[in-house]
Amino acid sequence: MKWVYIVAGIALFFKMLALPNFVQDSHEFSIVETLVKEGGIPNAVTVVILRNRLYDTIYEVVVFTIAIMGAYFLLANEKPSSTIYRFTDQTSIVLARLGATIAAMVGIELAIRGHLSPGGGFAAGVAGGTAIGLIAITSSPEWMQGIYQRWQAATWEKVSVLVFIVLAAITLAGIELPHGEMGALISGGVIPLLNILVAVKVALGSWAVILIFIRYRGLL
């Protein structure tokens, strides 16, 4: 059977070599210019994700929420781990917390300026979750859980999802905020707000999952 796969792979390779070399025409660039003009920001990718393809993005946020709920559900009946593994040597702790500081700053930058440069809410949330994970492996689980509950992170996570859905629904209905000046920090209408909400949702959701795995697995 493996010879069939080998022959098919060779045939596909020569087929790709035989394909004509398509030359980009000027019409493709006009599409990008149209997206930038409609979104009011220079980042056409963000315009597609948070405006033209906003309906899909709503469900991506909802799927992430369901994944967090699934982690709670699947591990709810398990016995918490009696051993928690984390860094104890001072060198590793300093390096991990330095990395957490850098990751947090990158996350804030991506959330605020993701509509002007490469980045965005999802990338910012991942950077924020990385910062929280690095802090978690250098701190006691009780301290992390206390901070999570003190600042009501679970509530803020749910609020960010609800506000995102409401703003997205208003945008899909055709109601938009003023775009502002092209290239300015406050521009693009509702897009910067959606970016920040996604970043908050992903970061806080990652925090919740990290606490779950620490409690029931003893590991990240």
mmCIF file with all atom_site columns, N, CA, C and O in Angstrom, residues 170-215:
data_model
loop_
_atom_site.group_PDB
_atom_site.id
_atom_site.type_symbol
_atom_site.label_atom_id
_atom_site.label_alt_id
_atom_site.label_comp_id
_atom_site.label_asym_id
_atom_site.label_entity_id
_atom_site.label_seq_id
_atom_site.pdbx_PDB_ins_code
_atom_site.Cartn_x
_atom_site.Cartn_y
_atom_site.Cartn_z
_atom_site.occupancy
_atom_site.B_iso_or_equiv
_atom_site.pdbx_formal_charge
_atom_site.auth_seq_id
_atom_site.auth_comp_id
_atom_site.auth_asym_id
_atom_site.auth_atom_id
_atom_site.pdbx_PDB_model_num
ATOM 1   N N  . ILE A 1 170 ? -24.411 44.337 16.803 1.00 0.00 ? 170 ILE A N  1
ATOM 2   C CA . ILE A 1 170 ? -24.709 45.705 16.359 1.00 0.00 ? 170 ILE A CA 1
ATOM 3   C C  . ILE A 1 170 ? -23.975 46.013 15.057 1.00 0.00 ? 170 ILE A C  1
ATOM 4   O O  . ILE A 1 170 ? -24.534 46.631 14.139 1.00 0.00 ? 170 ILE A O  1
ATOM 5   N N  . THR A 1 171 ? -22.723 45.579 14.960 1.00 0.00 ? 171 THR A N  1
ATOM 6   C CA . THR A 1 171 ? -21.946 45.807 13.736 1.00 0.00 ? 171 THR A CA 1
ATOM 7   C C  . THR A 1 171 ? -22.549 45.057 12.562 1.00 0.00 ? 171 THR A C  1
ATOM 8   O O  . THR A 1 171 ? -22.652 45.597 11.449 1.00 0.00 ? 171 THR A O  1
ATOM 9   N N  . LEU A 1 172 ? -22.948 43.812 12.788 1.00 0.00 ? 172 LEU A N  1
ATOM 10  C CA . LEU A 1 172 ? -23.559 43.030 11.715 1.00 0.00 ? 172 LEU A CA 1
ATOM 11  C C  . LEU A 1 172 ? -24.890 43.625 11.269 1.00 0.00 ? 172 LEU A C  1
ATOM 12  O O  . LEU A 1 172 ? -25.312 43.423 10.121 1.00 0.00 ? 172 LEU A O  1
ATOM 13  N N  . ALA A 1 173 ? -25.547 44.357 12.159 1.00 0.00 ? 173 ALA A N  1
ATOM 14  C CA . ALA A 1 173 ? -26.807 45.015 11.809 1.00 0.00 ? 173 ALA A CA 1
ATOM 15  C C  . ALA A 1 173 ? -26.588 46.261 10.959 1.00 0.00 ? 173 ALA A C  1
ATOM 16  O O  . ALA A 1 173 ? -27.555 46.876 10.499 1.00 0.00 ? 173 ALA A O  1
ATOM 17  N N  . GLY A 1 174 ? -25.329 46.642 10.759 1.00 0.00 ? 174 GLY A N  1
ATOM 18  C CA . GLY A 1 174 ? -25.013 47.784 9.905  1.00 0.00 ? 174 GLY A CA 1
ATOM 19  C C  . GLY A 1 174 ? -24.745 49.072 10.657 1.00 0.00 ? 174 GLY A C  1
ATOM 20  O O  . GLY A 1 174 ? -24.562 50.127 10.040 1.00 0.00 ? 174 GLY A O  1
ATOM 21  N N  . ILE A 1 175 ? -24.711 49.009 11.985 1.00 0.00 ? 175 ILE A N  1
ATOM 22  C CA . ILE A 1 175 ? -24.446 50.212 12.787 1.00 0.00 ? 175 ILE A CA 1
ATOM 23  C C  . ILE A 1 175 ? -22.964 50.229 13.151 1.00 0.00 ? 175 ILE A C  1
ATOM 24  O O  . ILE A 1 175 ? -22.474 49.324 13.817 1.00 0.00 ? 175 ILE A O  1
ATOM 25  N N  . GLU A 1 176 ? -22.260 51.273 12.729 1.00 0.00 ? 176 GLU A N  1
ATOM 26  C CA . GLU A 1 176 ? -20.819 51.354 12.978 1.00 0.00 ? 176 GLU A CA 1
ATOM 27  C C  . GLU A 1 176 ? -20.455 52.677 13.635 1.00 0.00 ? 176 GLU A C  1
ATOM 28  O O  . GLU A 1 176 ? -21.112 53.696 13.417 1.00 0.00 ? 176 GLU A O  1
ATOM 29  N N  . LEU A 1 177 ? -19.403 52.625 14.431 1.00 0.00 ? 177 LEU A N  1
ATOM 30  C CA . LEU A 1 177 ? -18.857 53.846 15.017 1.00 0.00 ? 177 LEU A CA 1
ATOM 31  C C  . LEU A 1 177 ? -18.040 54.599 13.965 1.00 0.00 ? 177 LEU A C  1
ATOM 32  O O  . LEU A 1 177 ? -17.614 54.007 12.971 1.00 0.00 ? 177 LEU A O  1
ATOM 33  N N  . PRO A 1 178 ? -17.816 55.885 14.162 1.00 0.00 ? 178 PRO A N  1
ATOM 34  C CA . PRO A 1 178 ? -16.968 56.639 13.215 1.00 0.00 ? 178 PRO A CA 1
ATOM 35  C C  . PRO A 1 178 ? -15.576 56.009 13.120 1.00 0.00 ? 178 PRO A C  1
ATOM 36  O O  . PRO A 1 178 ? -15.010 55.585 14.127 1.00 0.00 ? 178 PRO A O  1
ATOM 37  N N  . HIS A 1 179 ? -15.044 55.943 11.920 1.00 0.00 ? 179 HIS A N  1
ATOM 38  C CA . HIS A 1 179 ? -13.754 55.299 11.701 1.00 0.00 ? 179 HIS A CA 1
ATOM 39  C C  . HIS A 1 179 ? -12.583 56.116 12.226 1.00 0.00 ? 179 HIS A C  1
ATOM 40  O O  . HIS A 1 179 ? -11.544 55.567 12.593 1.00 0.00 ? 179 HIS A O  1
ATOM 41  N N  . GLY A 1 180 ? -12.729 57.419 12.280 1.00 0.00 ? 180 GLY A N  1
ATOM 42  C CA . GLY A 1 180 ? -11.620 58.241 12.734 1.00 0.00 ? 180 GLY A CA 1
ATOM 43  C C  . GLY A 1 180 ? -10.562 58.399 11.653 1.00 0.00 ? 180 GLY A C  1
ATOM 44  O O  . GLY A 1 180 ? -10.766 58.061 10.486 1.00 0.00 ? 180 GLY A O  1
ATOM 45  N N  . GLU A 1 181 ? -9.401  58.896 12.058 1.00 0.00 ? 181 GLU A N  1
ATOM 46  C CA . GLU A 1 181 ? -8.319  59.147 11.109 1.00 0.00 ? 181 GLU A CA 1
ATOM 47  C C  . GLU A 1 181 ? -7.552  57.857 10.828 1.00 0.00 ? 181 GLU A C  1
ATOM 48  O O  . GLU A 1 181 ? -7.200  57.115 11.746 1.00 0.00 ? 181 GLU A O  1
ATOM 49  N N  . MET A 1 182 ? -7.315  57.591 9.562  1.00 0.00 ? 182 MET A N  1
ATOM 50  C CA . MET A 1 182 ? -6.587  56.396 9.151  1.00 0.00 ? 182 MET A CA 1
ATOM 51  C C  . MET A 1 182 ? -5.188  56.358 9.775  1.00 0.00 ? 182 MET A C  1
ATOM 52  O O  . MET A 1 182 ? -4.431  57.321 9.673  1.00 0.00 ? 182 MET A O  1
ATOM 53  N N  . GLY A 1 183 ? -4.861  55.257 10.439 1.00 0.00 ? 183 GLY A N  1
ATOM 54  C CA . GLY A 1 183 ? -3.555  55.094 11.049 1.00 0.00 ? 183 GLY A CA 1
ATOM 55  C C  . GLY A 1 183 ? -3.454  55.592 12.469 1.00 0.00 ? 183 GLY A C  1
ATOM 56  O O  . GLY A 1 183 ? -2.441  55.342 13.136 1.00 0.00 ? 183 GLY A O  1
ATOM 57  N N  . ALA A 1 184 ? -4.489  56.274 12.983 1.00 0.00 ? 184 ALA A N  1
ATOM 58  C CA . ALA A 1 184 ? -4.460  56.751 14.360 1.00 0.00 ? 184 ALA A CA 1
ATOM 59  C C  . ALA A 1 184 ? -4.801  55.607 15.314 1.00 0.00 ? 184 ALA A C  1
ATOM 60  O O  . ALA A 1 184 ? -5.404  54.603 14.928 1.00 0.00 ? 184 ALA A O  1
ATOM 61  N N  . LEU A 1 185 ? -4.416  55.763 16.576 1.00 0.00 ? 185 LEU A N  1
ATOM 62  C CA . LEU A 1 185 ? -4.682  54.718 17.560 1.00 0.00 ? 185 LEU A CA 1
ATOM 63  C C  . LEU A 1 185 ? -6.177  54.512 17.747 1.00 0.00 ? 185 LEU A C  1
ATOM 64  O O  . LEU A 1 185 ? -6.651  53.371 17.822 1.00 0.00 ? 185 LEU A O  1
ATOM 65  N N  . ILE A 1 186 ? -6.919  55.620 17.808 1.00 0.00 ? 186 ILE A N  1
ATOM 66  C CA . ILE A 1 186 ? -8.382  55.529 17.898 1.00 0.00 ? 186 ILE A CA 1
ATOM 67  C C  . ILE A 1 186 ? -8.933  55.650 16.485 1.00 0.00 ? 186 ILE A C  1
ATOM 68  O O  . ILE A 1 186 ? -9.210  56.743 15.992 1.00 0.00 ? 186 ILE A O  1
ATOM 69  N N  . SER A 1 187 ? -9.068  54.521 15.837 1.00 0.00 ? 187 SER A N  1
ATOM 70  C CA . SER A 1 187 ? -9.592  54.475 14.475 1.00 0.00 ? 187 SER A CA 1
ATOM 71  C C  . SER A 1 187 ? -10.175 53.095 14.231 1.00 0.00 ? 187 SER A C  1
ATOM 72  O O  . SER A 1 187 ? -9.989  52.173 15.027 1.00 0.00 ? 187 SER A O  1
ATOM 73  N N  . GLY A 1 188 ? -10.892 52.955 13.133 1.00 0.00 ? 188 GLY A N  1
ATOM 74  C CA . GLY A 1 188 ? -11.462 51.653 12.802 1.00 0.00 ? 188 GLY A CA 1
ATOM 75  C C  . GLY A 1 188 ? -12.790 51.377 13.451 1.00 0.00 ? 188 GLY A C  1
ATOM 76  O O  . GLY A 1 188 ? -13.278 50.230 13.414 1.00 0.00 ? 188 GLY A O  1
ATOM 77  N N  . GLY A 1 189 ? -13.410 52.392 14.072 1.00 0.00 ? 189 GLY A N  1
ATOM 78  C CA . GLY A 1 189 ? -14.720 52.184 14.672 1.00 0.00 ? 189 GLY A CA 1
ATOM 79  C C  . GLY A 1 189 ? -14.667 51.231 15.861 1.00 0.00 ? 189 GLY A C  1
ATOM 80  O O  . GLY A 1 189 ? -13.924 51.435 16.826 1.00 0.00 ? 189 GLY A O  1
ATOM 81  N N  . VAL A 1 190 ? -15.436 50.154 15.769 1.00 0.00 ? 190 VAL A N  1
ATOM 82  C CA . VAL A 1 190 ? -15.568 49.212 16.880 1.00 0.00 ? 190 VAL A CA 1
ATOM 83  C C  . VAL A 1 190 ? -14.456 48.153 16.888 1.00 0.00 ? 190 VAL A C  1
ATOM 84  O O  . VAL A 1 190 ? -14.323 47.394 17.851 1.00 0.00 ? 190 VAL A O  1
ATOM 85  N N  . ILE A 1 191 ? -13.651 48.095 15.845 1.00 0.00 ? 191 ILE A N  1
ATOM 86  C CA . ILE A 1 191 ? -12.630 47.048 15.716 1.00 0.00 ? 191 ILE A CA 1
ATOM 87  C C  . ILE A 1 191 ? -11.640 47.039 16.887 1.00 0.00 ? 191 ILE A C  1
ATOM 88  O O  . ILE A 1 191 ? -11.346 45.968 17.429 1.00 0.00 ? 191 ILE A O  1
ATOM 89  N N  . PRO A 1 192 ? -11.095 48.183 17.320 1.00 0.00 ? 192 PRO A N  1
ATOM 90  C CA . PRO A 1 192 ? -10.179 48.135 18.471 1.00 0.00 ? 192 PRO A CA 1
ATOM 91  C C  . PRO A 1 192 ? -10.839 47.590 19.733 1.00 0.00 ? 192 PRO A C  1
ATOM 92  O O  . PRO A 1 192 ? -10.204 46.858 20.508 1.00 0.00 ? 192 PRO A O  1
ATOM 93  N N  . LEU A 1 193 ? -12.104 47.920 19.953 1.00 0.00 ? 193 LEU A N  1
ATOM 94  C CA . LEU A 1 193 ? -12.817 47.409 21.123 1.00 0.00 ? 193 LEU A CA 1
ATOM 95  C C  . LEU A 1 193 ? -12.970 45.891 21.047 1.00 0.00 ? 193 LEU A C  1
ATOM 96  O O  . LEU A 1 193 ? -12.784 45.183 22.047 1.00 0.00 ? 193 LEU A O  1
ATOM 97  N N  . LEU A 1 194 ? -13.285 45.389 19.860 1.00 0.00 ? 194 LEU A N  1
ATOM 98  C CA . LEU A 1 194 ? -13.422 43.945 19.690 1.00 0.00 ? 194 LEU A CA 1
ATOM 99  C C  . LEU A 1 194 ? -12.083 43.247 19.926 1.00 0.00 ? 194 LEU A C  1
ATOM 100 O O  . LEU A 1 194 ? -12.023 42.162 20.510 1.00 0.00 ? 194 LEU A O  1
ATOM 101 N N  . ASN A 1 195 ? -11.003 43.879 19.472 1.00 0.00 ? 195 ASN A N  1
ATOM 102 C CA . ASN A 1 195 ? -9.667  43.320 19.701 1.00 0.00 ? 195 ASN A CA 1
ATOM 103 C C  . ASN A 1 195 ? -9.375  43.176 21.188 1.00 0.00 ? 195 ASN A C  1
ATOM 104 O O  . ASN A 1 195 ? -8.909  42.134 21.651 1.00 0.00 ? 195 ASN A O  1
ATOM 105 N N  . ILE A 1 196 ? -9.654  44.232 21.938 1.00 0.00 ? 196 ILE A N  1
ATOM 106 C CA . ILE A 1 196 ? -9.374  44.220 23.372 1.00 0.00 ? 196 ILE A CA 1
ATOM 107 C C  . ILE A 1 196 ? -10.244 43.194 24.085 1.00 0.00 ? 196 ILE A C  1
ATOM 108 O O  . ILE A 1 196 ? -9.777  42.460 24.977 1.00 0.00 ? 196 ILE A O  1
ATOM 109 N N  . LEU A 1 197 ? -11.502 43.090 23.700 1.00 0.00 ? 197 LEU A N  1
ATOM 110 C CA . LEU A 1 197 ? -12.407 42.127 24.329 1.00 0.00 ? 197 LEU A CA 1
ATOM 111 C C  . LEU A 1 197 ? -11.960 40.687 24.069 1.00 0.00 ? 197 LEU A C  1
ATOM 112 O O  . LEU A 1 197 ? -11.996 39.843 24.970 1.00 0.00 ? 197 LEU A O  1
ATOM 113 N N  . VAL A 1 198 ? -11.526 40.413 22.858 1.00 0.00 ? 198 VAL A N  1
ATOM 114 C CA . VAL A 1 198 ? -11.029 39.071 22.547 1.00 0.00 ? 198 VAL A CA 1
ATOM 115 C C  . VAL A 1 198 ? -9.772  38.769 23.356 1.00 0.00 ? 198 VAL A C  1
ATOM 116 O O  . VAL A 1 198 ? -9.595  37.659 23.882 1.00 0.00 ? 198 VAL A O  1
ATOM 117 N N  . ALA A 1 199 ? -8.890  39.762 23.474 1.00 0.00 ? 199 ALA A N  1
ATOM 118 C CA . ALA A 1 199 ? -7.661  39.564 24.253 1.00 0.00 ? 199 ALA A CA 1
ATOM 119 C C  . ALA A 1 199 ? -7.982  39.255 25.709 1.00 0.00 ? 199 ALA A C  1
ATOM 120 O O  . ALA A 1 199 ? -7.393  38.341 26.307 1.00 0.00 ? 199 ALA A O  1
ATOM 121 N N  . VAL A 1 200 ? -8.918  40.000 26.299 1.00 0.00 ? 200 VAL A N  1
ATOM 122 C CA . VAL A 1 200 ? -9.310  39.752 27.683 1.00 0.00 ? 200 VAL A CA 1
ATOM 123 C C  . VAL A 1 200 ? -9.915  38.362 27.829 1.00 0.00 ? 200 VAL A C  1
ATOM 124 O O  . VAL A 1 200 ? -9.591  37.624 28.774 1.00 0.00 ? 200 VAL A O  1
ATOM 125 N N  . LYS A 1 201 ? -10.771 38.008 26.897 1.00 0.00 ? 201 LYS A N  1
ATOM 126 C CA . LYS A 1 201 ? -11.424 36.700 26.964 1.00 0.00 ? 201 LYS A CA 1
ATOM 127 C C  . LYS A 1 201 ? -10.403 35.561 26.888 1.00 0.00 ? 201 LYS A C  1
ATOM 128 O O  . LYS A 1 201 ? -10.446 34.620 27.704 1.00 0.00 ? 201 LYS A O  1
ATOM 129 N N  . VAL A 1 202 ? -9.507  35.611 25.932 1.00 0.00 ? 202 VAL A N  1
ATOM 130 C CA . VAL A 1 202 ? -8.540  34.524 25.742 1.00 0.00 ? 202 VAL A CA 1
ATOM 131 C C  . VAL A 1 202 ? -7.572  34.446 26.923 1.00 0.00 ? 202 VAL A C  1
ATOM 132 O O  . VAL A 1 202 ? -7.254  33.357 27.410 1.00 0.00 ? 202 VAL A O  1
ATOM 133 N N  . ALA A 1 203 ? -7.109  35.592 27.418 1.00 0.00 ? 203 ALA A N  1
ATOM 134 C CA . ALA A 1 203 ? -6.161  35.589 28.533 1.00 0.00 ? 203 ALA A CA 1
ATOM 135 C C  . ALA A 1 203 ? -6.803  35.037 29.804 1.00 0.00 ? 203 ALA A C  1
ATOM 136 O O  . ALA A 1 203 ? -6.226  34.170 30.479 1.00 0.00 ? 203 ALA A O  1
ATOM 137 N N  . LEU A 1 204 ? -7.996  35.515 30.132 1.00 0.00 ? 204 LEU A N  1
ATOM 138 C CA . LEU A 1 204 ? -8.666  35.044 31.349 1.00 0.00 ? 204 LEU A CA 1
ATOM 139 C C  . LEU A 1 204 ? -9.119  33.590 31.204 1.00 0.00 ? 204 LEU A C  1
ATOM 140 O O  . LEU A 1 204 ? -9.089  32.825 32.181 1.00 0.00 ? 204 LEU A O  1
ATOM 141 N N  . GLY A 1 205 ? -9.531  33.205 30.003 1.00 0.00 ? 205 GLY A N  1
ATOM 142 C CA . GLY A 1 205 ? -9.879  31.808 29.783 1.00 0.00 ? 205 GLY A CA 1
ATOM 143 C C  . GLY A 1 205 ? -8.681  30.894 29.927 1.00 0.00 ? 205 GLY A C  1
ATOM 144 O O  . GLY A 1 205 ? -8.785  29.796 30.499 1.00 0.00 ? 205 GLY A O  1
ATOM 145 N N  . SER A 1 206 ? -7.533  31.348 29.444 1.00 0.00 ? 206 SER A N  1
ATOM 146 C CA . SER A 1 206 ? -6.299  30.575 29.617 1.00 0.00 ? 206 SER A CA 1
ATOM 147 C C  . SER A 1 206 ? -5.944  30.450 31.090 1.00 0.00 ? 206 SER A C  1
ATOM 148 O O  . SER A 1 206 ? -5.490  29.395 31.548 1.00 0.00 ? 206 SER A O  1
ATOM 149 N N  . TRP A 1 207 ? -6.156  31.517 31.845 1.00 0.00 ? 207 TRP A N  1
ATOM 150 C CA . TRP A 1 207 ? -5.909  31.488 33.287 1.00 0.00 ? 207 TRP A CA 1
ATOM 151 C C  . TRP A 1 207 ? -6.769  30.416 33.955 1.00 0.00 ? 207 TRP A C  1
ATOM 152 O O  . TRP A 1 207 ? -6.294  29.638 34.791 1.00 0.00 ? 207 TRP A O  1
ATOM 153 N N  . ALA A 1 208 ? -8.047  30.368 33.575 1.00 0.00 ? 208 ALA A N  1
ATOM 154 C CA . ALA A 1 208 ? -8.952  29.371 34.154 1.00 0.00 ? 208 ALA A CA 1
ATOM 155 C C  . ALA A 1 208 ? -8.486  27.948 33.850 1.00 0.00 ? 208 ALA A C  1
ATOM 156 O O  . ALA A 1 208 ? -8.473  27.075 34.727 1.00 0.00 ? 208 ALA A O  1
ATOM 157 N N  . VAL A 1 209 ? -8.090  27.704 32.608 1.00 0.00 ? 209 VAL A N  1
ATOM 158 C CA . VAL A 1 209 ? -7.635  26.365 32.225 1.00 0.00 ? 209 VAL A CA 1
ATOM 159 C C  . VAL A 1 209 ? -6.347  25.998 32.955 1.00 0.00 ? 209 VAL A C  1
ATOM 160 O O  . VAL A 1 209 ? -6.160  24.852 33.389 1.00 0.00 ? 209 VAL A O  1
ATOM 161 N N  . ILE A 1 210 ? -5.443  26.958 33.112 1.00 0.00 ? 210 ILE A N  1
ATOM 162 C CA . ILE A 1 210 ? -4.193  26.706 33.837 1.00 0.00 ? 210 ILE A CA 1
ATOM 163 C C  . ILE A 1 210 ? -4.483  26.280 35.272 1.00 0.00 ? 210 ILE A C  1
ATOM 164 O O  . ILE A 1 210 ? -3.912  25.306 35.784 1.00 0.00 ? 210 ILE A O  1
ATOM 165 N N  . LEU A 1 211 ? -5.401  26.969 35.924 1.00 0.00 ? 211 LEU A N  1
ATOM 166 C CA . LEU A 1 211 ? -5.747  26.613 37.306 1.00 0.00 ? 211 LEU A CA 1
ATOM 167 C C  . LEU A 1 211 ? -6.371  25.226 37.387 1.00 0.00 ? 211 LEU A C  1
ATOM 168 O O  . LEU A 1 211 ? -6.127  24.472 38.336 1.00 0.00 ? 211 LEU A O  1
ATOM 169 N N  . ILE A 1 212 ? -7.164  24.880 36.377 1.00 0.00 ? 212 ILE A N  1
ATOM 170 C CA . ILE A 1 212 ? -7.790  23.555 36.361 1.00 0.00 ? 212 ILE A CA 1
ATOM 171 C C  . ILE A 1 212 ? -6.740  22.457 36.266 1.00 0.00 ? 212 ILE A C  1
ATOM 172 O O  . ILE A 1 212 ? -6.768  21.469 37.012 1.00 0.00 ? 212 ILE A O  1
ATOM 173 N N  . PHE A 1 213 ? -5.796  22.623 35.352 1.00 0.00 ? 213 PHE A N  1
ATOM 174 C CA . PHE A 1 213 ? -4.780  21.592 35.165 1.00 0.00 ? 213 PHE A CA 1
ATOM 175 C C  . PHE A 1 213 ? -3.817  21.532 36.348 1.00 0.00 ? 213 PHE A C  1
ATOM 176 O O  . PHE A 1 213 ? -3.309  20.458 36.674 1.00 0.00 ? 213 PHE A O  1
ATOM 177 N N  . ILE A 1 214 ? -3.555  22.669 36.970 1.00 0.00 ? 214 ILE A N  1
ATOM 178 C CA . ILE A 1 214 ? -2.714  22.629 38.169 1.00 0.00 ? 214 ILE A CA 1
ATOM 179 C C  . ILE A 1 214 ? -3.427  21.846 39.273 1.00 0.00 ? 214 ILE A C  1
ATOM 180 O O  . ILE A 1 214 ? -2.819  21.034 39.975 1.00 0.00 ? 214 ILE A O  1
ATOM 181 N N  . ARG A 1 215 ? -4.716  22.077 39.424 1.00 0.00 ? 215 ARG A N  1
ATOM 182 C CA . ARG A 1 215 ? -5.465  21.446 40.517 1.00 0.00 ? 215 ARG A CA 1
ATOM 183 C C  . ARG A 1 215 ? -5.628  19.951 40.325 1.00 0.00 ? 215 ARG A C  1
ATOM 184 O O  . ARG A 1 215 ? -5.441  19.163 41.262 1.00 0.00 ? 215 ARG A O  1
#
